[in-house]
Amino acid sequence: MKKIIICFVALAIPFVVLSQETNTQEKTRFKRFLNNLSGSFESNAQWYLDDDKTGDFEEDEHIRANSYLKLDYNFLGNFSIGLQAESYMPEPLLNYDWLYNEKFDLAQYYVNYKTKKLDVTAGYFYEQFGNGLVFRAWEDRALGVNNSIRGGKVRYNPTDFLELTALYGKQRRGLDVSESNVLGINSEFNLRNLLDVDLFDELSLGFSYVNKSEDYGYVNDVVSVPNHVDAYSVRLDLSIKNLYSNIEYVKKSDDLRWKSENKLFDGNALYFNLGYSKKGLGINSTFRRLENMNFYSQREDLNGRINLTNRGTLNYLPALTKQYDYTLANIYLYQAQPGLSVEDYQTVQVKAGEIGYQIDVFYKFKKGSLLGGRYGTKVTANLSYWADLNTKVSDPNGIPYFSSDALTYETDFFKFGEKLFRDFNLEVRKKWSPKLSSIFTYINLYYNADYFKANNKEVDAWIGIAESTYKFGKGKSLRLEAQHLLTDDDSKNWLGGTIEYFHNSNFGIYFNDSYNYEESDVEENSKIHFFNVGGSFTKGATRVALNYGRQRGGLICVGGVCRPVSKNTGITLNLTTSF
Amino acid sequence: MKNLLFVFILFFSLIASAQNKIPNTQLKTLDGNTTNLVDISKENDLIVVSLWATWCVPCKNELDAISEVYSDWQDETNIILYAVSVDDSRTIKRVKPLVNGKGWEFEILFDPNNELKRALGAATVPVTLIIKNGEIVYRHTGYTPGAEDNLYEEIKKHL
């Protein structure tokens, strides 16, 4: 309640000022106040409807909304204060963290002081160290992720070759904070600036340290459960002429694994990126290996079954695969497998992490060449391959059993285990005339559904997508898109398409549909149209979108992080604006 | 519910005043140095800033479209476009090869933990800004085919 009052006092300031607007001097003062005030508002509301095909909506609240109001105020040149109020009333949208249920709250607030060299924040803040393998505090509203830290942060740049960051606080968890404390220290050394070497375009080193302190709660007489879990990261960034590289190695100290309180395991990660690019050609390759790298501010959040929305994660471990905008390309999605878990089917199986790589090639056929044609042709290819770690399970007490206290494992560092996911895709962008352009996409993927769901199923599929955009002039344009997914596995073949019309740069409407046209064992997908029809209006910083449709149950992913959504039908209203 | 209504009223009372101050959040350059839009706009009277990402199809369409007419724009107006990538560590390594592969001539900056995106209150990308003498004078969200012509008309208004 107190929070709500503070929130309203802060929110009411502009109103109070507004009502005092009596003479010109005060008008100017008000104007100056507004000049220094900025903010944004976002509301995502859905009205869930009963559906003849897929059944009634079975929960009490049919109309739900997630809304966010953010305000920032600058003063005295270097200071700013701000807040974020969040509302999940009458209930949050389906499949969001239950910790948000029926809440309206002043979720975040901060005070910041910033100069060229110093940046100090008290209150809630976001931050990332290196690639995020040891630490990333961030927000993604579509995913329901907000892992900000409540506490203090100092960033100091004494020279052009050194940046130091220190932070301390508690991580946000739902609308509250976690029970643990987090300490983070990061340093970045720009050796190119320090040594003044012209050979390198970039040469820098980074070191990070993250400590989470969380009381275990009770005495364990088998092992001494650590109250502190540490993670260290060391990084090198290099760039010479057309070549560039980034390497990061991470070590995480001993901690419990989920489901066993009597044995400790440590974790590690290796990330290696190498790229080459010149005008008209770019190649990028990434290798990553993660072993037991789940890192939560509260141990209980390790349990994925009660934490589907990545609540309380300290690090950032996205799937390194290509991200698509097309609906059918978002059915079989890989999620990174960083964690350690022991599962018991016929034989005990230890899942300790993942290993894999991704390669991207970008190429432009020049204008006037055979394949380039009059406008040039742009080609993008991507290959990703992910496997689990090759593990050898042993148990000094006898036959390995999943709940055994002594169960342990070994891994081969560079050996690939069971194949989990592979995606090869090719995209060709072609402009035919000043008015007409097309994009063709081919995707060939393998998805090891057996590993993820233990249902003895694997999926081999290929997807073909073609889209064309025609410009009528004066901002009017029409886009047509056709998709087909071909597979003998899972719910078999899908057909999909989109038609989109923009009347001008402010207003557009669209219709899309995905239809699973073959009989299969997956009845919930068989012969049902998953369609969406809607429109959007954009003006300046304001966007309103209205949509009616049937959503397929599956994953919603943003930036390689996913949350599950259940099948639903309804009307969605999205409103975003900033001022 | 009443609270919510109150927030709504306040919000609509504020919306009349559009944000024109540029946030001074830290951005990374291609060679690993740091900069921010405030400093950049001190050196250049008129710039275009486009927030984009390698995974965002409309963003790439917009920058592809501008890329084709960019040299004409520069000849006529001396405008510089700063393409600020909001890619996070999942896709940030794709930026350099993609920009080169496409042959874009824009200035590339990074906003890896989305500090600028957040400070601008941008829920989605692309977001396109025209900044004149340190103030945001035009802002547009999203991209529709042909919108680059509107953008150029706006640029010419602020010469």
XYZ file of C-alpha atoms in Angstrom, chain A residues 328 331-332 485 487 489-496 513-530 552:
32
model
C 5.620 -22.077 -39.396
C 6.909 -24.509 -34.398
C 10.085 -26.498 -33.708
C 6.137 -27.124 -43.690
C 7.326 -33.529 -42.382
C 6.703 -36.632 -38.012
C 4.767 -35.094 -35.133
C 1.682 -33.266 -36.446
C 2.818 -33.570 -40.082
C 2.366 -31.000 -42.835
C 1.347 -27.384 -42.381
C 0.307 -24.739 -44.836
C 0.410 -21.079 -43.977
C -3.357 -18.469 -41.154
C -1.541 -21.693 -40.351
C -3.369 -24.897 -41.177
C -2.280 -28.408 -40.323
C -3.948 -30.245 -43.177
C -3.022 -33.864 -42.482
C -4.431 -36.331 -39.995
C -1.918 -37.120 -37.269
C -1.637 -38.394 -33.703
C -1.338 -34.825 -32.500
C -5.067 -34.197 -32.495
C -4.901 -30.753 -30.935
C -3.250 -29.438 -34.095
C -5.054 -31.518 -36.716
C -7.210 -29.748 -39.241
C -7.583 -26.548 -37.294
C -6.948 -23.074 -38.617
C -4.691 -21.017 -36.381
C -1.427 -22.350 -31.268
